């Protein structure tokens, strides 16, 4: 069902740790509601890819303010479920594990956070969006009518990420083991939660949903019902 009339358009913020099911839930929920889905992780991944391709990752460790040169005039757009960075389709490239390993560092830089926050606020201005990330309910849209905090066991999250990487690369060659992925995910959770600017944390009004034992359909249905309560006028 696609609800459009007799309802008010709201902002739905879905936050949570790595591989907790945010993007799958957010995408399917947006489709059911006829809303726009905005994957803010893809935006941080795009900046990371840009830094990587410019050979700037090492330099930024000592000169974080120089990230402004990367951000000047940067164009990140979502079109038909593809991610375009400066007009180029980077949908697959930003999921590469090389990007995953550096994205927490790039996301911790203040100029990066400030710029992407402004872009995200502009994207949600007209409401009617589902936005997922780490700081959407706490920093980007603290007035979001519905805030969800998705969690899942680390071992389950590592298995999901492994299955996703194997599917995308057409086999298990070059895919890290489940154990390695679990270590990387836990390390990323720690960096995201401990950083100074906009750390990962649950907003006091957020509804916590544990997706460990749930199927995708179950977790989408659960969040969809919460959304219907908020959109009813
Ligand atoms: O899909 P996965 O859970 O692996 O991560 P993602 O949503 O693609 O986000 C990748 C990384 O971007 C996170 O680990 C954070 O470091 C950063 N991020 C952030 O800092 N703030 C957001 N709103 C979204 C992502």
PDB file of C-alpha atoms and ligand atoms in Angstrom:
ATOM      1  CA  UNK A   1       0.000   0.000   0.000  1.00  0.00           C
ATOM      2  CA  UNK A   2       1.203   3.483  -0.796  1.00  0.00           C
ATOM      3  CA  UNK A   3      -0.206   6.084   1.550  1.00  0.00           C
ATOM      4  CA  UNK A   4      -0.385   9.638   0.299  1.00  0.00           C
ATOM      5  CA  UNK A   5      -3.737  11.239   1.099  1.00  0.00           C
ATOM      6  CA  UNK A   6      -5.201  11.963   4.523  1.00  0.00           C
ATOM      7  CA  UNK A   7      -1.775  11.798   6.093  1.00  0.00           C
ATOM      8  CA  UNK A   8       0.907  14.287   6.975  1.00  0.00           C
ATOM      9  CA  UNK A   9       4.414  13.987   5.609  1.00  0.00           C
ATOM     10  CA  UNK A  10       6.976  13.361   8.305  1.00  0.00           C
ATOM     11  CA  UNK A  11      10.695  12.731   8.692  1.00  0.00           C
ATOM     12  CA  UNK A  12      11.718   9.235   9.733  1.00  0.00           C
ATOM     13  CA  UNK A  13      15.235   8.951  11.170  1.00  0.00           C
ATOM     14  CA  UNK A  14      16.760   5.474  11.330  1.00  0.00           C
ATOM     15  CA  UNK A  15      20.057   5.263  13.204  1.00  0.00           C
ATOM     16  CA  UNK A  16      22.128   2.397  14.505  1.00  0.00           C
ATOM     17  CA  UNK A  17      25.446   0.563  14.296  1.00  0.00           C
ATOM     18  CA  UNK A  18      27.034  -0.951  11.168  1.00  0.00           C
ATOM     19  CA  UNK A  19      25.076  -3.628   9.304  1.00  0.00           C
ATOM     20  CA  UNK A  20      22.103  -3.526  11.675  1.00  0.00           C
ATOM     21  CA  UNK A  21      19.697  -3.493   8.714  1.00  0.00           C
ATOM     22  CA  UNK A  22      19.184   0.256   8.447  1.00  0.00           C
ATOM     23  CA  UNK A  23      19.504   0.687   4.700  1.00  0.00           C
ATOM     24  CA  UNK A  24      17.354  -2.319   3.753  1.00  0.00           C
ATOM     25  CA  UNK A  25      14.656  -1.284   6.212  1.00  0.00           C
ATOM     26  CA  UNK A  26      14.809   2.386   5.235  1.00  0.00           C
ATOM     27  CA  UNK A  27      14.639   1.674   1.483  1.00  0.00           C
ATOM     28  CA  UNK A  28      11.639  -0.671   1.726  1.00  0.00           C
ATOM     29  CA  UNK A  29       9.858   1.586   4.207  1.00  0.00           C
ATOM     30  CA  UNK A  30      10.297   4.606   1.914  1.00  0.00           C
ATOM     31  CA  UNK A  31       8.843   2.599  -0.986  1.00  0.00           C
ATOM     32  CA  UNK A  32       5.785   1.586   1.050  1.00  0.00           C
ATOM     33  CA  UNK A  33       5.175   5.164   2.164  1.00  0.00           C
ATOM     34  CA  UNK A  34       5.940   6.790  -1.192  1.00  0.00           C
ATOM     35  CA  UNK A  35       8.749   8.699   0.546  1.00  0.00           C
ATOM     36  CA  UNK A  36      12.274   9.567  -0.582  1.00  0.00           C
ATOM     37  CA  UNK A  37      15.038   7.403   0.872  1.00  0.00           C
ATOM     38  CA  UNK A  38      18.321   9.097   1.750  1.00  0.00           C
ATOM     39  CA  UNK A  39      21.274   6.897   2.659  1.00  0.00           C
ATOM     40  CA  UNK A  40      23.610   9.233   4.549  1.00  0.00           C
ATOM     41  CA  UNK A  41      26.192   6.458   4.945  1.00  0.00           C
ATOM     42  CA  UNK A  42      26.507   6.510   1.146  1.00  0.00           C
ATOM     43  CA  UNK A  43      27.296  10.233   1.386  1.00  0.00           C
ATOM     44  CA  UNK A  44      30.115   9.647   3.928  1.00  0.00           C
ATOM     45  CA  UNK A  45      31.346   6.753   1.810  1.00  0.00           C
ATOM     46  CA  UNK A  46      31.398   9.027  -1.271  1.00  0.00           C
ATOM     47  CA  UNK A  47      33.575  11.607   0.490  1.00  0.00           C
ATOM     48  CA  UNK A  48      35.863   8.773   1.639  1.00  0.00           C
ATOM     49  CA  UNK A  49      36.166   7.473  -1.930  1.00  0.00           C
ATOM     50  CA  UNK A  50      36.978  10.966  -3.127  1.00  0.00           C
ATOM     51  CA  UNK A  51      39.709  11.343  -0.463  1.00  0.00           C
ATOM     52  CA  UNK A  52      41.060   7.908  -1.372  1.00  0.00           C
ATOM     53  CA  UNK A  53      41.206   8.669  -5.104  1.00  0.00           C
ATOM     54  CA  UNK A  54      42.865  12.025  -4.427  1.00  0.00           C
ATOM     55  CA  UNK A  55      45.518  10.220  -2.329  1.00  0.00           C
ATOM     56  CA  UNK A  56      44.613  12.445   0.622  1.00  0.00           C
ATOM     57  CA  UNK A  57      43.757   9.906   3.338  1.00  0.00           C
ATOM     58  CA  UNK A  58      47.204   9.984   4.987  1.00  0.00           C
ATOM     59  CA  UNK A  59      47.464  13.762   4.697  1.00  0.00           C
ATOM     60  CA  UNK A  60      44.068  14.285   6.378  1.00  0.00           C
ATOM     61  CA  UNK A  61      45.238  12.430   9.502  1.00  0.00           C
ATOM     62  CA  UNK A  62      47.525  15.382  10.320  1.00  0.00           C
ATOM     63  CA  UNK A  63      45.600  18.146   8.521  1.00  0.00           C
ATOM     64  CA  UNK A  64      41.891  17.492   9.067  1.00  0.00           C
ATOM     65  CA  UNK A  65      40.945  21.039   8.026  1.00  0.00           C
ATOM     66  CA  UNK A  66      42.241  20.357   4.523  1.00  0.00           C
ATOM     67  CA  UNK A  67      39.116  18.229   3.986  1.00  0.00           C
ATOM     68  CA  UNK A  68      37.481  21.508   2.932  1.00  0.00           C
ATOM     69  CA  UNK A  69      39.296  21.299  -0.417  1.00  0.00           C
ATOM     70  CA  UNK A  70      37.595  17.947  -1.098  1.00  0.00           C
ATOM     71  CA  UNK A  71      34.204  19.287  -0.120  1.00  0.00           C
ATOM     72  CA  UNK A  72      34.219  22.460  -2.171  1.00  0.00           C
ATOM     73  CA  UNK A  73      31.575  22.096  -4.870  1.00  0.00           C
ATOM     74  CA  UNK A  74      31.107  18.374  -4.131  1.00  0.00           C
ATOM     75  CA  UNK A  75      27.957  16.975  -5.700  1.00  0.00           C
ATOM     76  CA  UNK A  76      26.347  13.865  -4.191  1.00  0.00           C
ATOM     77  CA  UNK A  77      23.016  12.832  -5.675  1.00  0.00           C
ATOM     78  CA  UNK A  78      20.652   9.858  -5.468  1.00  0.00           C
ATOM     79  CA  UNK A  79      18.984   8.906  -8.748  1.00  0.00           C
ATOM     80  CA  UNK A  80      16.908   5.772  -9.253  1.00  0.00           C
ATOM     81  CA  UNK A  81      18.657   4.064  -6.324  1.00  0.00           C
ATOM     82  CA  UNK A  82      22.117   4.902  -7.729  1.00  0.00           C
ATOM     83  CA  UNK A  83      24.634   7.136  -5.979  1.00  0.00           C
ATOM     84  CA  UNK A  84      26.274   9.793  -8.132  1.00  0.00           C
ATOM     85  CA  UNK A  85      29.455  11.513  -6.948  1.00  0.00           C
ATOM     86  CA  UNK A  86      30.292  14.562  -9.054  1.00  0.00           C
ATOM     87  CA  UNK A  87      28.113  13.063 -11.781  1.00  0.00           C
ATOM     88  CA  UNK A  88      29.810   9.628 -11.741  1.00  0.00           C
ATOM     89  CA  UNK A  89      28.003   6.441 -10.664  1.00  0.00           C
ATOM     90  CA  UNK A  90      29.832   5.208  -7.537  1.00  0.00           C
ATOM     91  CA  UNK A  91      27.120   2.873  -6.190  1.00  0.00           C
ATOM     92  CA  UNK A  92      29.383  -0.190  -6.194  1.00  0.00           C
ATOM     93  CA  UNK A  93      32.718   1.562  -5.578  1.00  0.00           C
ATOM     94  CA  UNK A  94      31.603   3.043  -2.241  1.00  0.00           C
ATOM     95  CA  UNK A  95      30.776  -0.443  -0.878  1.00  0.00           C
ATOM     96  CA  UNK A  96      34.328  -1.666  -1.450  1.00  0.00           C
ATOM     97  CA  UNK A  97      35.928  -2.841   1.780  1.00  0.00           C
ATOM     98  CA  UNK A  98      38.791  -0.337   1.280  1.00  0.00           C
ATOM     99  CA  UNK A  99      36.219   2.437   1.656  1.00  0.00           C
ATOM    100  CA  UNK A 100      34.572   0.697   4.651  1.00  0.00           C
ATOM    101  CA  UNK A 101      37.929   0.603   6.463  1.00  0.00           C
ATOM    102  CA  UNK A 102      38.482   4.366   6.219  1.00  0.00           C
ATOM    103  CA  UNK A 103      34.960   5.754   6.334  1.00  0.00           C
ATOM    104  CA  UNK A 104      34.809   6.133  10.137  1.00  0.00           C
ATOM    105  CA  UNK A 105      37.958   8.246  10.087  1.00  0.00           C
ATOM    106  CA  UNK A 106      36.701  10.526   7.296  1.00  0.00           C
ATOM    107  CA  UNK A 107      33.291  10.777   9.019  1.00  0.00           C
ATOM    108  CA  UNK A 108      34.934  12.000  12.208  1.00  0.00           C
ATOM    109  CA  UNK A 109      36.297  15.163  10.537  1.00  0.00           C
ATOM    110  CA  UNK A 110      34.379  18.294  11.462  1.00  0.00           C
ATOM    111  CA  UNK A 111      34.381  19.941   7.999  1.00  0.00           C
ATOM    112  CA  UNK A 112      32.973  16.719   6.524  1.00  0.00           C
ATOM    113  CA  UNK A 113      30.196  16.500   9.129  1.00  0.00           C
ATOM    114  CA  UNK A 114      29.276  20.175   8.812  1.00  0.00           C
ATOM    115  CA  UNK A 115      29.015  20.040   5.027  1.00  0.00           C
ATOM    116  CA  UNK A 116      27.032  16.801   4.860  1.00  0.00           C
ATOM    117  CA  UNK A 117      24.691  17.906   7.641  1.00  0.00           C
ATOM    118  CA  UNK A 118      23.751  20.997   5.610  1.00  0.00           C
ATOM    119  CA  UNK A 119      23.217  18.880   2.481  1.00  0.00           C
ATOM    120  CA  UNK A 120      21.051  16.399   4.416  1.00  0.00           C
ATOM    121  CA  UNK A 121      18.926  19.125   5.985  1.00  0.00           C
ATOM    122  CA  UNK A 122      18.295  20.609   2.535  1.00  0.00           C
ATOM    123  CA  UNK A 123      17.328  17.161   1.182  1.00  0.00           C
ATOM    124  CA  UNK A 124      14.766  16.700   3.980  1.00  0.00           C
ATOM    125  CA  UNK A 125      13.389  20.220   3.894  1.00  0.00           C
ATOM    126  CA  UNK A 126      10.107  19.207   2.253  1.00  0.00           C
ATOM    127  CA  UNK A 127       9.742  16.250   4.671  1.00  0.00           C
ATOM    128  CA  UNK A 128       8.406  12.935   3.351  1.00  0.00           C
ATOM    129  CA  UNK A 129      11.846  11.321   3.751  1.00  0.00           C
ATOM    130  CA  UNK A 130      13.328   8.272   5.404  1.00  0.00           C
ATOM    131  CA  UNK A 131      16.956   9.040   6.266  1.00  0.00           C
ATOM    132  CA  UNK A 132      19.342   6.507   7.773  1.00  0.00           C
ATOM    133  CA  UNK A 133      22.710   6.980   9.432  1.00  0.00           C
ATOM    134  CA  UNK A 134      24.314   7.487  12.836  1.00  0.00           C
ATOM    135  CA  UNK A 135      23.255  10.986  13.888  1.00  0.00           C
ATOM    136  CA  UNK A 136      20.002  11.667  12.029  1.00  0.00           C
ATOM    137  CA  UNK A 137      17.731  11.635  15.081  1.00  0.00           C
ATOM    138  CA  UNK A 138      20.290  13.271  17.363  1.00  0.00           C
ATOM    139  CA  UNK A 139      21.871  15.978  15.188  1.00  0.00           C
ATOM    140  CA  UNK A 140      20.537  16.306  11.634  1.00  0.00           C
ATOM    141  CA  UNK A 141      16.792  16.154  12.375  1.00  0.00           C
ATOM    142  CA  UNK A 142      16.264  16.167  16.144  1.00  0.00           C
ATOM    143  CA  UNK A 143      12.657  17.162  15.339  1.00  0.00           C
ATOM    144  CA  UNK A 144      12.039  14.007  13.243  1.00  0.00           C
ATOM    145  CA  UNK A 145       8.568  12.755  14.138  1.00  0.00           C
ATOM    146  CA  UNK A 146       9.707   9.128  14.195  1.00  0.00           C
ATOM    147  CA  UNK A 147      13.152   8.073  15.388  1.00  0.00           C
ATOM    148  CA  UNK A 148      14.208   4.457  15.212  1.00  0.00           C
ATOM    149  CA  UNK A 149      17.399   2.945  16.635  1.00  0.00           C
ATOM    150  CA  UNK A 150      18.139  -0.401  14.973  1.00  0.00           C
ATOM    151  CA  UNK A 151      20.447  -2.872  16.677  1.00  0.00           C
ATOM    152  CA  UNK A 152      21.450  -6.523  16.144  1.00  0.00           C
ATOM    153  CA  UNK A 153      24.018  -8.985  17.547  1.00  0.00           C
ATOM    154  CA  UNK A 154      27.525  -8.415  16.181  1.00  0.00           C
ATOM    155  CA  UNK A 155      27.823 -12.008  14.923  1.00  0.00           C
ATOM    156  CA  UNK A 156      24.535 -11.743  13.040  1.00  0.00           C
ATOM    157  CA  UNK A 157      25.609  -8.404  11.539  1.00  0.00           C
ATOM    158  CA  UNK A 158      28.917  -9.908  10.377  1.00  0.00           C
ATOM    159  CA  UNK A 159      27.076 -12.813   8.696  1.00  0.00           C
ATOM    160  CA  UNK A 160      24.731 -10.410   6.909  1.00  0.00           C
ATOM    161  CA  UNK A 161      27.640  -8.278   5.686  1.00  0.00           C
ATOM    162  CA  UNK A 162      29.501 -11.431   4.497  1.00  0.00           C
ATOM    163  CA  UNK A 163      26.474 -12.647   2.535  1.00  0.00           C
ATOM    164  CA  UNK A 164      26.063  -9.198   0.987  1.00  0.00           C
ATOM    165  CA  UNK A 165      29.737  -8.979  -0.066  1.00  0.00           C
ATOM    166  CA  UNK A 166      29.731 -12.523  -1.511  1.00  0.00           C
ATOM    167  CA  UNK A 167      26.567 -11.775  -3.496  1.00  0.00           C
ATOM    168  CA  UNK A 168      27.970  -8.514  -4.828  1.00  0.00           C
ATOM    169  CA  UNK A 169      31.360  -9.921  -5.791  1.00  0.00           C
ATOM    170  CA  UNK A 170      29.890 -13.101  -7.273  1.00  0.00           C
ATOM    171  CA  UNK A 171      31.808 -15.463  -4.935  1.00  0.00           C
ATOM    172  CA  UNK A 172      33.818 -15.622  -1.737  1.00  0.00           C
ATOM    173  CA  UNK A 173      37.196 -14.807  -3.384  1.00  0.00           C
ATOM    174  CA  UNK A 174      38.613 -11.572  -1.942  1.00  0.00           C
ATOM    175  CA  UNK A 175      35.853 -11.402   0.661  1.00  0.00           C
ATOM    176  CA  UNK A 176      37.142 -11.229   4.268  1.00  0.00           C
ATOM    177  CA  UNK A 177      36.055 -14.022   6.626  1.00  0.00           C
ATOM    178  CA  UNK A 178      33.007 -13.589   8.883  1.00  0.00           C
ATOM    179  CA  UNK A 179      35.366 -13.317  11.875  1.00  0.00           C
ATOM    180  CA  UNK A 180      37.398 -10.541  10.199  1.00  0.00           C
ATOM    181  CA  UNK A 181      34.224  -8.691   9.226  1.00  0.00           C
ATOM    182  CA  UNK A 182      32.954  -8.924  12.800  1.00  0.00           C
ATOM    183  CA  UNK A 183      36.207  -7.359  14.072  1.00  0.00           C
ATOM    184  CA  UNK A 184      35.959  -4.557  11.482  1.00  0.00           C
ATOM    185  CA  UNK A 185      32.320  -3.893  12.323  1.00  0.00           C
ATOM    186  CA  UNK A 186      33.036  -3.746  16.075  1.00  0.00           C
ATOM    187  CA  UNK A 187      36.007  -1.460  15.472  1.00  0.00           C
ATOM    188  CA  UNK A 188      33.832   0.852  13.335  1.00  0.00           C
ATOM    189  CA  UNK A 189      31.072   0.873  15.986  1.00  0.00           C
ATOM    190  CA  UNK A 190      33.656   1.897  18.583  1.00  0.00           C
ATOM    191  CA  UNK A 191      35.073   4.709  16.425  1.00  0.00           C
ATOM    192  CA  UNK A 192      31.574   5.956  15.550  1.00  0.00           C
ATOM    193  CA  UNK A 193      30.429   5.926  19.181  1.00  0.00           C
ATOM    194  CA  UNK A 194      33.592   7.466  20.640  1.00  0.00           C
ATOM    195  CA  UNK A 195      34.167  10.339  18.209  1.00  0.00           C
ATOM    196  CA  UNK A 196      33.789  13.947  19.364  1.00  0.00           C
ATOM    197  CA  UNK A 197      31.450  15.231  16.643  1.00  0.00           C
ATOM    198  CA  UNK A 198      28.001  13.651  16.338  1.00  0.00           C
ATOM    199  CA  UNK A 199      28.833  10.258  17.879  1.00  0.00           C
ATOM    200  CA  UNK A 200      26.552   7.280  17.358  1.00  0.00           C
ATOM    201  CA  UNK A 201      24.051   7.234  20.184  1.00  0.00           C
ATOM    202  CA  UNK A 202      20.391   6.580  20.718  1.00  0.00           C
ATOM    203  CA  UNK A 203      18.149   9.639  21.069  1.00  0.00           C
ATOM    204  CA  UNK A 204      16.014   9.479  24.207  1.00  0.00           C
ATOM    205  CA  UNK A 205      12.842   9.499  22.076  1.00  0.00           C
ATOM    206  CA  UNK A 206      14.042   6.801  19.669  1.00  0.00           C
ATOM    207  CA  UNK A 207      12.293   3.432  19.528  1.00  0.00           C
ATOM    208  CA  UNK A 208      14.894   0.670  19.778  1.00  0.00           C
ATOM    209  CA  UNK A 209      14.293  -2.270  17.440  1.00  0.00           C
ATOM    210  CA  UNK A 210      16.481  -5.383  17.731  1.00  0.00           C
ATOM    211  CA  UNK A 211      16.560  -7.053  14.308  1.00  0.00           C
ATOM    212  CA  UNK A 212      18.641 -10.098  15.386  1.00  0.00           C
ATOM    213  CA  UNK A 213      15.880 -12.675  15.128  1.00  0.00           C
ATOM    214  CA  UNK A 214      13.693 -10.838  12.612  1.00  0.00           C
ATOM    215  CA  UNK A 215      13.285 -11.358   8.876  1.00  0.00           C
ATOM    216  CA  UNK A 216      13.460  -8.296   6.626  1.00  0.00           C
ATOM    217  CA  UNK A 217       9.669  -8.409   6.125  1.00  0.00           C
ATOM    218  CA  UNK A 218       9.109  -8.504   9.878  1.00  0.00           C
ATOM    219  CA  UNK A 219      11.388  -5.573  10.623  1.00  0.00           C
ATOM    220  CA  UNK A 220       9.896  -3.463   7.806  1.00  0.00           C
ATOM    221  CA  UNK A 221       6.340  -4.246   8.978  1.00  0.00           C
ATOM    222  CA  UNK A 222       7.221  -3.271  12.519  1.00  0.00           C
ATOM    223  CA  UNK A 223       8.658   0.115  11.521  1.00  0.00           C
ATOM    224  CA  UNK A 224       5.871   0.693   8.961  1.00  0.00           C
ATOM    225  CA  UNK A 225       3.240   0.324  11.696  1.00  0.00           C
ATOM    226  CA  UNK A 226       5.085   2.843  13.861  1.00  0.00           C
ATOM    227  CA  UNK A 227       5.177   5.215  10.863  1.00  0.00           C
ATOM    228  CA  UNK A 228       1.433   4.850  10.241  1.00  0.00           C
ATOM    229  CA  UNK A 229       0.715   5.917  13.810  1.00  0.00           C
ATOM    230  CA  UNK A 230       2.772   9.073  13.290  1.00  0.00           C
ATOM    231  CA  UNK A 231       1.459   9.995   9.847  1.00  0.00           C
ATOM    232  CA  UNK A 232      -2.236   9.656  10.725  1.00  0.00           C
ATOM    233  CA  UNK A 233      -3.842  13.104  10.916  1.00  0.00           C
TER     234      UNK A 233
HETATM  235  O1  LIG B   1      25.993   0.130   5.926  1.00  0.00           O
HETATM  236  P1  LIG B   1      26.909   0.275   7.094  1.00  0.00           P
HETATM  237  O2  LIG B   1      26.175   0.093   8.367  1.00  0.00           O
HETATM  238  O3  LIG B   1      28.155  -0.509   6.966  1.00  0.00           O
HETATM  239  O4  LIG B   1      27.440   1.748   7.167  1.00  0.00           O
HETATM  240  P2  LIG B   1      26.927   3.018   6.430  1.00  0.00           P
HETATM  241  O5  LIG B   1      25.542   3.364   6.908  1.00  0.00           O
HETATM  242  O6  LIG B   1      27.163   2.904   4.973  1.00  0.00           O
HETATM  243  O7  LIG B   1      27.907   4.127   7.051  1.00  0.00           O
HETATM  244  C1  LIG B   1      29.288   4.035   6.855  1.00  0.00           C
HETATM  245  C2  LIG B   1      30.005   4.916   7.865  1.00  0.00           C
HETATM  246  O8  LIG B   1      29.684   6.291   7.636  1.00  0.00           O
HETATM  247  C3  LIG B   1      29.691   4.699   9.348  1.00  0.00           C
HETATM  248  O9  LIG B   1      30.461   3.676   9.937  1.00  0.00           O
HETATM  249  C4  LIG B   1      30.001   6.047   9.972  1.00  0.00           C
HETATM  250  O10 LIG B   1      31.372   6.162  10.236  1.00  0.00           O
HETATM  251  C5  LIG B   1      29.672   7.011   8.851  1.00  0.00           C
HETATM  252  N1  LIG B   1      28.358   7.675   9.012  1.00  0.00           N
HETATM  253  C6  LIG B   1      28.270   8.734   9.880  1.00  0.00           C
HETATM  254  O11 LIG B   1      29.237   9.080  10.531  1.00  0.00           O
HETATM  255  N2  LIG B   1      27.100   9.417  10.013  1.00  0.00           N
HETATM  256  C7  LIG B   1      26.017   9.056   9.320  1.00  0.00           C
HETATM  257  N3  LIG B   1      24.899   9.759   9.448  1.00  0.00           N
HETATM  258  C8  LIG B   1      26.073   7.958   8.430  1.00  0.00           C
HETATM  259  C9  LIG B   1      27.262   7.263   8.317  1.00  0.00           C
END
